[in-house]
Coordinates of C-alpha atoms in Angstrom, one line a residue:
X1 CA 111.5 83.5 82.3
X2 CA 108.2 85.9 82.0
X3 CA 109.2 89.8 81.0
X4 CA 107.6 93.2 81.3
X5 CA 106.6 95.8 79.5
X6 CA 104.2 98.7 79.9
X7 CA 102.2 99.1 76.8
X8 CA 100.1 103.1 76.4
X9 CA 98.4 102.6 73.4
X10 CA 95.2 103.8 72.1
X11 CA 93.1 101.8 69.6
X12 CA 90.8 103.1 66.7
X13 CA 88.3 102.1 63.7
X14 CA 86.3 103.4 61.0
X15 CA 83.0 105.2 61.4
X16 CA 82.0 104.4 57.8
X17 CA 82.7 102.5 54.8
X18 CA 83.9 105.2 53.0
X19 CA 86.6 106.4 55.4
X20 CA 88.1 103.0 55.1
X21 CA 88.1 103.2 51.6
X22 CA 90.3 105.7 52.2
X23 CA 92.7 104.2 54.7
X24 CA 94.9 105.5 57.6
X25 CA 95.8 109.2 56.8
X26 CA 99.8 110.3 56.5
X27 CA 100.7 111.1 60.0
X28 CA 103.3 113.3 58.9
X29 CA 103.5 116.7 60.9
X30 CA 101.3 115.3 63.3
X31 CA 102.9 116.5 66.8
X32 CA 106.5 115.8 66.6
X33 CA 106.1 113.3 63.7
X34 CA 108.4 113.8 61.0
X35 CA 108.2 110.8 58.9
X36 CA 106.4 107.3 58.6
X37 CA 108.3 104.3 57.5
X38 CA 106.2 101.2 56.3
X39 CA 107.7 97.8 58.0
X40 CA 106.1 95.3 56.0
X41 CA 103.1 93.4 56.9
X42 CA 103.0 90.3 59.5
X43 CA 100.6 87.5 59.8
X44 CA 99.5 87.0 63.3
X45 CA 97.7 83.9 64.9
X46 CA 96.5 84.2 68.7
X47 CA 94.6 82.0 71.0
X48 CA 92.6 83.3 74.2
X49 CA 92.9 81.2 77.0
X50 CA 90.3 81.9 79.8
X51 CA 87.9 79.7 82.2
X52 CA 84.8 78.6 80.3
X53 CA 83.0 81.5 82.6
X54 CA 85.5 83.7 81.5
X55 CA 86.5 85.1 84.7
X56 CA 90.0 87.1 83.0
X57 CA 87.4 88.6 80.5
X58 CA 85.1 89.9 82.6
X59 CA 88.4 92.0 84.8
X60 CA 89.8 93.3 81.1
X61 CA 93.0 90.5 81.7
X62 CA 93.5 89.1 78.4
X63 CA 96.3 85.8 78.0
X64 CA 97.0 84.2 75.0
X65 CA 99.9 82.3 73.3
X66 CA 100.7 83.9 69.6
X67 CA 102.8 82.8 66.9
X68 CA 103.9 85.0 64.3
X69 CA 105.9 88.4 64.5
X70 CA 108.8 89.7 66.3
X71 CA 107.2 89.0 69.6
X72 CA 105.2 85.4 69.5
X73 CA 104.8 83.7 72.5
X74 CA 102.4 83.8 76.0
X75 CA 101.4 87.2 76.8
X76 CA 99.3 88.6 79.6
X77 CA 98.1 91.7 79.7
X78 CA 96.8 93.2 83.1
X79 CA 94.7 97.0 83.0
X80 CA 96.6 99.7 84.7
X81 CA 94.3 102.6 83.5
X82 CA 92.2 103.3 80.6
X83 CA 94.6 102.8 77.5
X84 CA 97.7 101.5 79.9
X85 CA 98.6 97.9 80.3
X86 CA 101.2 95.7 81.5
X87 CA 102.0 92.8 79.4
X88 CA 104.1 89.5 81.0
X89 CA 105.0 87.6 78.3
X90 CA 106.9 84.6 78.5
X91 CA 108.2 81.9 75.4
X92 CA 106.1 80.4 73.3
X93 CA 105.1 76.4 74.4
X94 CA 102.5 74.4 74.5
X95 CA 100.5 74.9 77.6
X96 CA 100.3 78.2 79.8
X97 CA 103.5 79.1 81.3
X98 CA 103.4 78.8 85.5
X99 CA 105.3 82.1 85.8
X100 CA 101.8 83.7 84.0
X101 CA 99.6 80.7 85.1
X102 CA 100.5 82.5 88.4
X103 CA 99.6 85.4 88.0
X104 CA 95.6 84.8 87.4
X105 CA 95.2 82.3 89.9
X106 CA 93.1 84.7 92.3
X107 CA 90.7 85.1 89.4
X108 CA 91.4 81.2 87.4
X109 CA 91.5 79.2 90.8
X110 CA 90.7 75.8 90.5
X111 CA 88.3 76.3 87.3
X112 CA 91.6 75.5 84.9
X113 CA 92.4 77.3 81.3
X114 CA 91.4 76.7 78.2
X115 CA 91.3 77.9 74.8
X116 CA 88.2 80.2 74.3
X117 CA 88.5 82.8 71.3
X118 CA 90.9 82.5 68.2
X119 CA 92.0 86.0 66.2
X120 CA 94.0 85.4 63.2
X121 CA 95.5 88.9 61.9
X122 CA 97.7 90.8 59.1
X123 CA 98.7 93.3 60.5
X124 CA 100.7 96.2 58.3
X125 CA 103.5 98.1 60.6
X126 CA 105.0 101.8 60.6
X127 CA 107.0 102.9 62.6
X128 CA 106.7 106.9 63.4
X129 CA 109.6 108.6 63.7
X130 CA 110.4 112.3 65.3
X131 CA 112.7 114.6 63.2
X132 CA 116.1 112.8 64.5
X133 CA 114.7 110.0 63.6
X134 CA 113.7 108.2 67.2
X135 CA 110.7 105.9 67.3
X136 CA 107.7 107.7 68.5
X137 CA 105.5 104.7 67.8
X138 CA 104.3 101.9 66.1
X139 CA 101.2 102.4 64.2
X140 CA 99.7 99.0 63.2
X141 CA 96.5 98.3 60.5
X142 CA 95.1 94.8 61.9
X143 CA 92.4 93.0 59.0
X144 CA 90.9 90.5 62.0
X145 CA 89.1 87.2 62.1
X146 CA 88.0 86.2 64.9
X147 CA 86.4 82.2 65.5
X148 CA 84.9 81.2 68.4
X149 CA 83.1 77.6 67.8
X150 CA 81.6 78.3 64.8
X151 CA 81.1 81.8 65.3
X152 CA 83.2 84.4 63.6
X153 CA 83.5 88.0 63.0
X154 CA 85.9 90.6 61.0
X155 CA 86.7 94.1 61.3
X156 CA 89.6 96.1 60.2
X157 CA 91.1 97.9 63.8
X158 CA 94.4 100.4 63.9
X159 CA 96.5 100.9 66.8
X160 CA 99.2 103.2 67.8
X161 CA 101.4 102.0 70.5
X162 CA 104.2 104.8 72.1
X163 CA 107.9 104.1 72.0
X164 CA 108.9 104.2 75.9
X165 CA 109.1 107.3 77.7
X166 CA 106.9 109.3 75.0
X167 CA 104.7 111.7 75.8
X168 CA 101.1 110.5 75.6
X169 CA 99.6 113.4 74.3
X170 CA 100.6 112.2 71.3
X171 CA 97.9 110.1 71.2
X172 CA 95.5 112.6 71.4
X173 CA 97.4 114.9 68.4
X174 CA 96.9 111.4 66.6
X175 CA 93.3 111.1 67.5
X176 CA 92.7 114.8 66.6
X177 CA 94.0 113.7 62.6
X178 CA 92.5 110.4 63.1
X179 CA 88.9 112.0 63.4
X180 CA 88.8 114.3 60.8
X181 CA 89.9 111.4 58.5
X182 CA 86.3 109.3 59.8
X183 CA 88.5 107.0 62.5
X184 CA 86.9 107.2 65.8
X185 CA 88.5 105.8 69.0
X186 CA 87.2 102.1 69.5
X187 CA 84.7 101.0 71.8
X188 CA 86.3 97.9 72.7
X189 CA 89.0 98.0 75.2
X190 CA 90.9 95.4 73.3
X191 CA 90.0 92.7 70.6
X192 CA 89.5 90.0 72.8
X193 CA 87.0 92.6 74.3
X194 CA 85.9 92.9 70.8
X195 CA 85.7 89.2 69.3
X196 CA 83.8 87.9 72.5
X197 CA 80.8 90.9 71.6
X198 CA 80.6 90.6 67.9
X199 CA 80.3 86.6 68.6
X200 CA 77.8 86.5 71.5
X201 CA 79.9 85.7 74.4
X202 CA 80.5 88.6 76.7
X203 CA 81.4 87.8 80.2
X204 CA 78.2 87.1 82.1
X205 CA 77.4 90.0 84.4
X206 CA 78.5 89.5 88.1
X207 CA 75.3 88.6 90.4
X208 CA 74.3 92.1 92.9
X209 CA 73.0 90.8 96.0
X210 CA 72.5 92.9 99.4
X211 CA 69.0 93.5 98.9
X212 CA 66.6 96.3 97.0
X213 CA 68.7 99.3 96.2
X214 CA 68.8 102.1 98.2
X215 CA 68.8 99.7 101.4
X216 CA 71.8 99.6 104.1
X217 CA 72.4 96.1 102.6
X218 CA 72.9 97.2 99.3
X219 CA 75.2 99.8 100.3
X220 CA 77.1 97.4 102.3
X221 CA 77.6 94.5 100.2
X222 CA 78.8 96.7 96.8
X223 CA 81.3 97.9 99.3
X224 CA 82.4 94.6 100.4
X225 CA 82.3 93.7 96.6
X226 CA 84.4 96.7 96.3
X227 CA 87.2 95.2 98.8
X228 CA 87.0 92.0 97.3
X229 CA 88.0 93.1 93.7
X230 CA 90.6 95.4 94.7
X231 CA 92.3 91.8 96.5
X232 CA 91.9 89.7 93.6
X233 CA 93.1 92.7 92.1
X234 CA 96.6 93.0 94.1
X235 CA 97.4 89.4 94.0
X236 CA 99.4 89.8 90.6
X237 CA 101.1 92.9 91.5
X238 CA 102.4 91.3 94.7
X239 CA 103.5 88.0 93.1
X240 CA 105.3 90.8 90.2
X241 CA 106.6 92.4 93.8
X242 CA 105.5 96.0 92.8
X243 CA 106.0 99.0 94.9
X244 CA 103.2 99.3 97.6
X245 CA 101.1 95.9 96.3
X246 CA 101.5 94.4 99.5
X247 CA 100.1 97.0 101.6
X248 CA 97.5 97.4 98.9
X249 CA 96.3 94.0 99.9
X250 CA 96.7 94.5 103.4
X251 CA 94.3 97.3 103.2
X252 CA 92.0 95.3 101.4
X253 CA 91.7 92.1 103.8
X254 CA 91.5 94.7 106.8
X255 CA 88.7 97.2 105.2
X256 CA 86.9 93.6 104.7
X257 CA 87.3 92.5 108.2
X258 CA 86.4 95.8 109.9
X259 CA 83.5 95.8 107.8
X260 CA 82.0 92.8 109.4
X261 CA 82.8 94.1 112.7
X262 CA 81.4 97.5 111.7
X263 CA 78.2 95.9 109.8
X264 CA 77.0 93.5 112.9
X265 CA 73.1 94.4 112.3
X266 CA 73.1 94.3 108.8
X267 CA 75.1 90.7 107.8
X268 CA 74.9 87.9 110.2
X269 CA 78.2 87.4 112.0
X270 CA 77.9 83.8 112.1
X271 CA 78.9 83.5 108.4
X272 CA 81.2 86.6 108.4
X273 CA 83.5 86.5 111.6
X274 CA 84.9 82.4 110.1
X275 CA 86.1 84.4 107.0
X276 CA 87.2 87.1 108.8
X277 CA 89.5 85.0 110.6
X278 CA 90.3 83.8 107.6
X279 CA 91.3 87.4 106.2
X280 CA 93.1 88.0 109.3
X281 CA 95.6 85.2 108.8
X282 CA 95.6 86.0 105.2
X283 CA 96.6 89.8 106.3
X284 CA 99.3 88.3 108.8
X285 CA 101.0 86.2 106.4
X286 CA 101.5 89.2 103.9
X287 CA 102.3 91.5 107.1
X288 CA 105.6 89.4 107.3
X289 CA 106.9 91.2 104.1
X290 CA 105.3 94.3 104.5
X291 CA 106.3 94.8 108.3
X292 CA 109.8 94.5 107.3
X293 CA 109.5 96.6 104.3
X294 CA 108.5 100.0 106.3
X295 CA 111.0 98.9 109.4
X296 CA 113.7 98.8 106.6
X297 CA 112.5 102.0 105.2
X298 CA 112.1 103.7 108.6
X299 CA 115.4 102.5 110.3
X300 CA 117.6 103.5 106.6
X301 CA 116.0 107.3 106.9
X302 CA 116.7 107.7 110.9
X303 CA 120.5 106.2 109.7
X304 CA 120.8 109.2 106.7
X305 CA 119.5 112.0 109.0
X306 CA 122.5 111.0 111.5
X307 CA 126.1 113.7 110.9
X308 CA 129.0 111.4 110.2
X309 CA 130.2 111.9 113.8
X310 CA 127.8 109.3 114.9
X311 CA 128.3 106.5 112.6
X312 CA 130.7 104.3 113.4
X313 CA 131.6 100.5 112.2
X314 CA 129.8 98.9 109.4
X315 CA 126.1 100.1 109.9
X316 CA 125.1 100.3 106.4
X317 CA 126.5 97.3 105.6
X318 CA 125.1 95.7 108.5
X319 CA 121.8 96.9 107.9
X320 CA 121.9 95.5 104.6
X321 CA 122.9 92.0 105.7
X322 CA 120.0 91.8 108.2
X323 CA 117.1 93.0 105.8
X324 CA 118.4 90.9 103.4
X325 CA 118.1 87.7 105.7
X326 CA 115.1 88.7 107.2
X327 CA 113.1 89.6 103.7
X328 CA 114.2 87.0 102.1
X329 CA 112.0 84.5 104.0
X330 CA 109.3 86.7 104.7
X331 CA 108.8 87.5 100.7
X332 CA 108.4 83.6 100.1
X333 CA 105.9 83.3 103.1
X334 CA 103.7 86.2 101.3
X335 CA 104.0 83.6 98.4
X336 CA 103.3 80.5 99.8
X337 CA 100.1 82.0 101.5
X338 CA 98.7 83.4 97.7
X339 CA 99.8 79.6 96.1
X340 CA 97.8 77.6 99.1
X341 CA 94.7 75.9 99.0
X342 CA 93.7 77.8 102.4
X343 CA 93.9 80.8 99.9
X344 CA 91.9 79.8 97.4
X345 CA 88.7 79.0 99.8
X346 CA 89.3 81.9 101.4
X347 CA 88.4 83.6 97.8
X348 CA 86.0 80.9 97.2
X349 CA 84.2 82.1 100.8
X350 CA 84.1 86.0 99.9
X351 CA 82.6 85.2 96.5
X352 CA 79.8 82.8 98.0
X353 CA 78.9 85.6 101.0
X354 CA 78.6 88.1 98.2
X355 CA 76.5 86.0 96.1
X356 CA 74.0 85.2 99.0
X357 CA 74.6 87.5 102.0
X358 CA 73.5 86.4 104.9
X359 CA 71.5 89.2 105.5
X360 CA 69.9 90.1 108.8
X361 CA 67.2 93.1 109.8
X362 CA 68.9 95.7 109.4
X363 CA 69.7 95.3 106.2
X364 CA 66.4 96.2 105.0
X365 CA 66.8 99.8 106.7
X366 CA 67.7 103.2 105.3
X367 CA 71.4 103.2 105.3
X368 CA 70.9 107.0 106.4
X369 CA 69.6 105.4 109.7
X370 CA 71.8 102.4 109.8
X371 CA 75.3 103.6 108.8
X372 CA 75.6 106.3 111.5
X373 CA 74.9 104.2 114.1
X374 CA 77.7 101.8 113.0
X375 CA 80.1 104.2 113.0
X376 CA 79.2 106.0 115.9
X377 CA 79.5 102.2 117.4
X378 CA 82.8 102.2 116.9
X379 CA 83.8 105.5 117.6
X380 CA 82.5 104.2 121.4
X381 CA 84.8 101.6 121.5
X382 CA 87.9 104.3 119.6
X383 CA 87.1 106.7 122.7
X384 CA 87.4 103.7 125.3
X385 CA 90.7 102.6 123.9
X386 CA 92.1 106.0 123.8
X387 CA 91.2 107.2 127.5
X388 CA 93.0 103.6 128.7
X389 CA 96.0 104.0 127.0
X390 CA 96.3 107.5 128.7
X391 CA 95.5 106.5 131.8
X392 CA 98.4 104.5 132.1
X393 CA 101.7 105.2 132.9
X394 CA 104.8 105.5 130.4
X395 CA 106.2 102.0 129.3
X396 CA 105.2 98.4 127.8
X397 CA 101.8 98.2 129.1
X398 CA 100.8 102.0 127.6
X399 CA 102.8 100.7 124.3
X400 CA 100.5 97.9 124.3
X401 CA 97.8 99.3 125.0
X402 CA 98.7 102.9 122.1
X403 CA 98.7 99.7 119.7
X404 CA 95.1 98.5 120.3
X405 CA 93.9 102.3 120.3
X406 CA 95.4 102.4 116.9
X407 CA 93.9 99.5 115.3
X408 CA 90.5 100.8 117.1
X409 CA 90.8 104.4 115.1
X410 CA 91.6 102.4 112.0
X411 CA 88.5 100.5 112.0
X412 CA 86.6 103.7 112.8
X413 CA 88.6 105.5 109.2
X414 CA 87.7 102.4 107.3
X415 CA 83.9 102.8 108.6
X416 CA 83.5 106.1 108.0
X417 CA 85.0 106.0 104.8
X418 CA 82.9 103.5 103.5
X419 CA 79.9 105.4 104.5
X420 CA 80.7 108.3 102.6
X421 CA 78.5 107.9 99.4
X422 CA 75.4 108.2 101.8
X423 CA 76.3 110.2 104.7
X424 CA 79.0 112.7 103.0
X425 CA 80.9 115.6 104.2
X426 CA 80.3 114.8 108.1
X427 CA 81.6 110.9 107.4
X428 CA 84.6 112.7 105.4
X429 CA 85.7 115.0 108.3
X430 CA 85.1 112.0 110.9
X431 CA 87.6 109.8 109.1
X432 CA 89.9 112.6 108.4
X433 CA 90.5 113.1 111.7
X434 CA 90.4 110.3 112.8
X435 CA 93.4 109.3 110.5
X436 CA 95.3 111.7 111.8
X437 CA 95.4 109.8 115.3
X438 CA 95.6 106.8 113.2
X439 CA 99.0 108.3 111.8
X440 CA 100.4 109.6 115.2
X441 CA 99.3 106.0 116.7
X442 CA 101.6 104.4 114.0
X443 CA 104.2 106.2 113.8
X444 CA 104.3 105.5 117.9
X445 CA 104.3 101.8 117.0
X446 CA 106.5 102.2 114.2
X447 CA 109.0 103.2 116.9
X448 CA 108.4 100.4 119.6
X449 CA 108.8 98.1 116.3
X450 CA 112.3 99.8 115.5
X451 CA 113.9 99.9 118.8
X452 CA 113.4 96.4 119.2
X453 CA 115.5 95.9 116.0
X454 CA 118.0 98.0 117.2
X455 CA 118.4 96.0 120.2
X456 CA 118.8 92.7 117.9
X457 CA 120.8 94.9 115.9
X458 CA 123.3 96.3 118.3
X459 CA 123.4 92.4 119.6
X460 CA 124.6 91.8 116.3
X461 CA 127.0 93.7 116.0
X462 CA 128.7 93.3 119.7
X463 CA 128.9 90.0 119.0
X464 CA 130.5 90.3 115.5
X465 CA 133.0 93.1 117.6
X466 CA 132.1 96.4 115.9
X467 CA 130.9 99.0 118.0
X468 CA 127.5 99.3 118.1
X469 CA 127.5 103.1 119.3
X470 CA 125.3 104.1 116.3
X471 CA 122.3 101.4 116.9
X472 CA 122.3 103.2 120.6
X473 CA 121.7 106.3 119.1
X474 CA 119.1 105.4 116.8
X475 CA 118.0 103.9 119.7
X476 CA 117.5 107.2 122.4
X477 CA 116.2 108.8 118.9
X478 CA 113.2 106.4 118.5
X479 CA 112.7 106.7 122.3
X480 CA 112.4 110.5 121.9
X481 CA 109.9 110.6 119.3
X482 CA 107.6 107.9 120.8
X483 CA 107.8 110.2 124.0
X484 CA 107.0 113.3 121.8
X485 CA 104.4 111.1 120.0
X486 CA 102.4 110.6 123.2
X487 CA 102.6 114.2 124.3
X488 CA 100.3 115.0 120.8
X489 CA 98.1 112.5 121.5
X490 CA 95.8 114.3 123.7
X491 CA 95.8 117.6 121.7
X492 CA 95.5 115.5 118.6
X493 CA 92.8 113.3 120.3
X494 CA 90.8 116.1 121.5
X495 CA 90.0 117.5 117.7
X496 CA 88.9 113.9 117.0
X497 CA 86.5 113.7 119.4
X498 CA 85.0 117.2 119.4
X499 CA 81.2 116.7 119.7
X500 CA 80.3 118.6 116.6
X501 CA 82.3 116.2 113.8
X502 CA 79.7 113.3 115.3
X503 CA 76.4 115.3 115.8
X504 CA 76.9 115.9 112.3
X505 CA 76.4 112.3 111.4
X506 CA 73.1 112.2 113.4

């Protein structure tokens, strides 16, 4: 069974020979340190699994199986931010765990793992201890070897790892002592990082396609590249089932697709619109999860804001049972969609457009001539949606057709958005107001969503004989803010679409 733990460390090394002659200074009265305690020294042996292309490598993921020391076994690590890391370890055996095997499969695919870099460490431990005489952190003085083939390299590398819930400007009292004793903050972000330099085997850069730099297709494929990564990226934070990682990847899969909509003069929608289909299945299967997530969230905040007057019967309980049922299958459909083949093409497909766009005339352009005109584009077809919708009268069809104005402002956020490092402020207040129909048009779906569950709901509980007063009134309440929604709309609308926030672009 694979663990967690947040590691904010930071690590350091000598800036000459003589300061390591001199070792680690006494941390003593450093910050709140009030004593170091030496805890021995500990032989460490690790192996680096990667592809041979070293695809982990090259994202700063780092896996490896480790004997020796409190803690052997698998461990991956996974980049949170500079310094921060998650590390999923798992018990030591022979080949990669699945549990972690999982979670670099959007990078690994079908490539396989295999043993890459060896680092074979003593490591001497002290523990640094506040005046009550709490762990602060663990300072640790690694002598590394580090054998890949026949290559190797040494170095001598110190680390200092916070206790949980410390403060982390401790680090940076540390790093003030550590510098005026000739110890520098390392380079390397880790020593896999490290070993793979000093013995000639960095991860090869990634390829940059889109054309000459400074061209509409340049602009638009290192924003696609963008989108792609930030995917790959989610992928192990929705199989760990982190807050938000599904949406995350939502967002990721629809910026791409809109993208290819948005971009129809600059990449050939011939190769594009069979992987956007692709994303949009992708998006739908995740949406299962996610959908019932915010429905859960939405329907448990409209249930505390009620007096107790108005609740009667089981409707917490009730509410409980039914997300329960429902999210249950929906999380492993999210699951069986990232371990499927039909997955794995799909990443195979994005990598192979970026690699050779299929670039079209357009591309060649000034993106100051070609990116307004795609967002303007689809600002048309926003503005066409919008007066449709409010041209009808109250009920299912406007609902419907509220919906498709929503997903219509989305795609104009996401272009304008990614044409802000050319086009700036005016692209800025465009998608900023924009989002704000974007918001009122979801929170208006959110509510067409929820008072179909309420009707399921209600059903429910009729059927089970409780009364099902308090689903009715959540009910008229959902009712009463989607009619309240629509009032804005045209106020809201009109802001959006003011003449002078799209002159601006021109």
């Amino acid at each position: 069974m694979a663990d967690t733990k947040r590691e904010i460390e930071r690590k350091f090394e000598f800036s000459k020979a003589k300061s390591a002659r001199r070792g680690v200074p006494d941390l003593t009265g450093t910050a709140a340190i009030a004593a170091v305690t030496d805890q021995g020294t500990v032989d460490l042996d690790a192996v680096y699994y990667d592809t041979p292309d070293q695809r982990l490598a090259a994202d700063g993921l780092t896996l490896r199986r480790r004997t020796g020391g409190a803690d052997e076994g698998w461990h991956l690590k996974l980049p949170v931010s500079p310094g921060v890391r998650d590390e999923v370890g798992a018990e030591l055996s022979d080949t990669v765990p699945p549990a972690l095997a999982a979670l670099v499969r959007s990078r690994v695919r079908d490539a396989g793992l295999g043993p890459q870099v060896r680092l074979v460490s003593s490591r001497r431990v002290s523990h640094l201890l506040d005046a009550d005489g709490a762990l602060l952190a663990e300072l640790s003085t690694d002598e590394v070897l580090a054998e890949r083939g026949d290559a190797t390299a040494g170095w001598t590398e110190v680390e200092v790892e916070l206790a949980d819930g410390v403060d982390p400007d401790l680090l940076d009292a540390v790093e003030k002592t550590f510098r005026k004793a000739g110890l520098k903050v390392s380079d390397a972000p880790s020593k896999l990082a490290r070993a793979l330099a000093e013995t000639d085997a960095e991860p090869p850069a990634r390829p940059a396609g889109g054309g000459p730099e400074g061209t509409a297709g340049a602009h638009v494929v290192a924003y696609l590249a963008e989108q792609r990564d930030a995917l790959v990226a989610q992928d192990p934070a929705v199989r760990r089932n982190l807050p938000d990682s599904v949406h995350q990847m939502r967002v990721s899969t629809r910026r791409l697709r809109s993208a290819f909509k948005t971009y129809r003069k600059v990449l050939d929608r011939e190769v594009t619109d069979p992987i956007g289909e692709e994303l949009r299945w992708l998006a739908a299967e995740l949406g299962v999860d996610r959908d019932q997530e915010v429905l859960m969230e939405r329907l448990q905040s409209h249930l505390a804001e009620l007096p107790r007057t108005l609740l009667t019967g089981p409707v917490r309980s009730r509410l409980r049972t039914w997300n329960t049922a429902r999210r249950s299958g929906s999380r492993r459909r999210a699951l069986a969609a990232l371990d499927s083949d039909r997955y794995v093409t799909l990443l195979n497909s994005l990598d192979a457009l970026l690699d050779a766009p299929p670039l079209l005339a357009g591309a060649a352009k000034s993106p100051k001539k070609v990116l307004p005109k795609a967002v303007l584009r689809d600002y048309a077809r926003l503005a066409t949606r919008i007066d449709s919708a409010l041209a009808l009268d109250a009920g299912k069809e406007r609902d419907v057709a509220l919906h498709e104005a929503r997903k219509a402002a989305k795609r104009v956020r996401y272009a304008a958005e990614s044409a802000e490092p050319e086009l700036g402020k005016p692209a800025k207040h465009l998608a900023k107001a924009v989002k704000k129909v974007q918001t009122l048009l979801g929170d208006h779906q959110d509510s067409v969503v929820a008072r179909d569950a309420l009707r399921g709901l209600a059903a429910q509980a009729a059927d089970a004989g409780e009364s099902a007063f308090t689903w009715g009134v959540l009910y008229g309440r959902e009712e009463a803010l989607a009619e309240r929604r629509e009032r804005e709309l045209p106020d809201l609308w009109a802001k959006a679409s003011a003449p002078a926030l799209r002159a601006a672009l021109q």
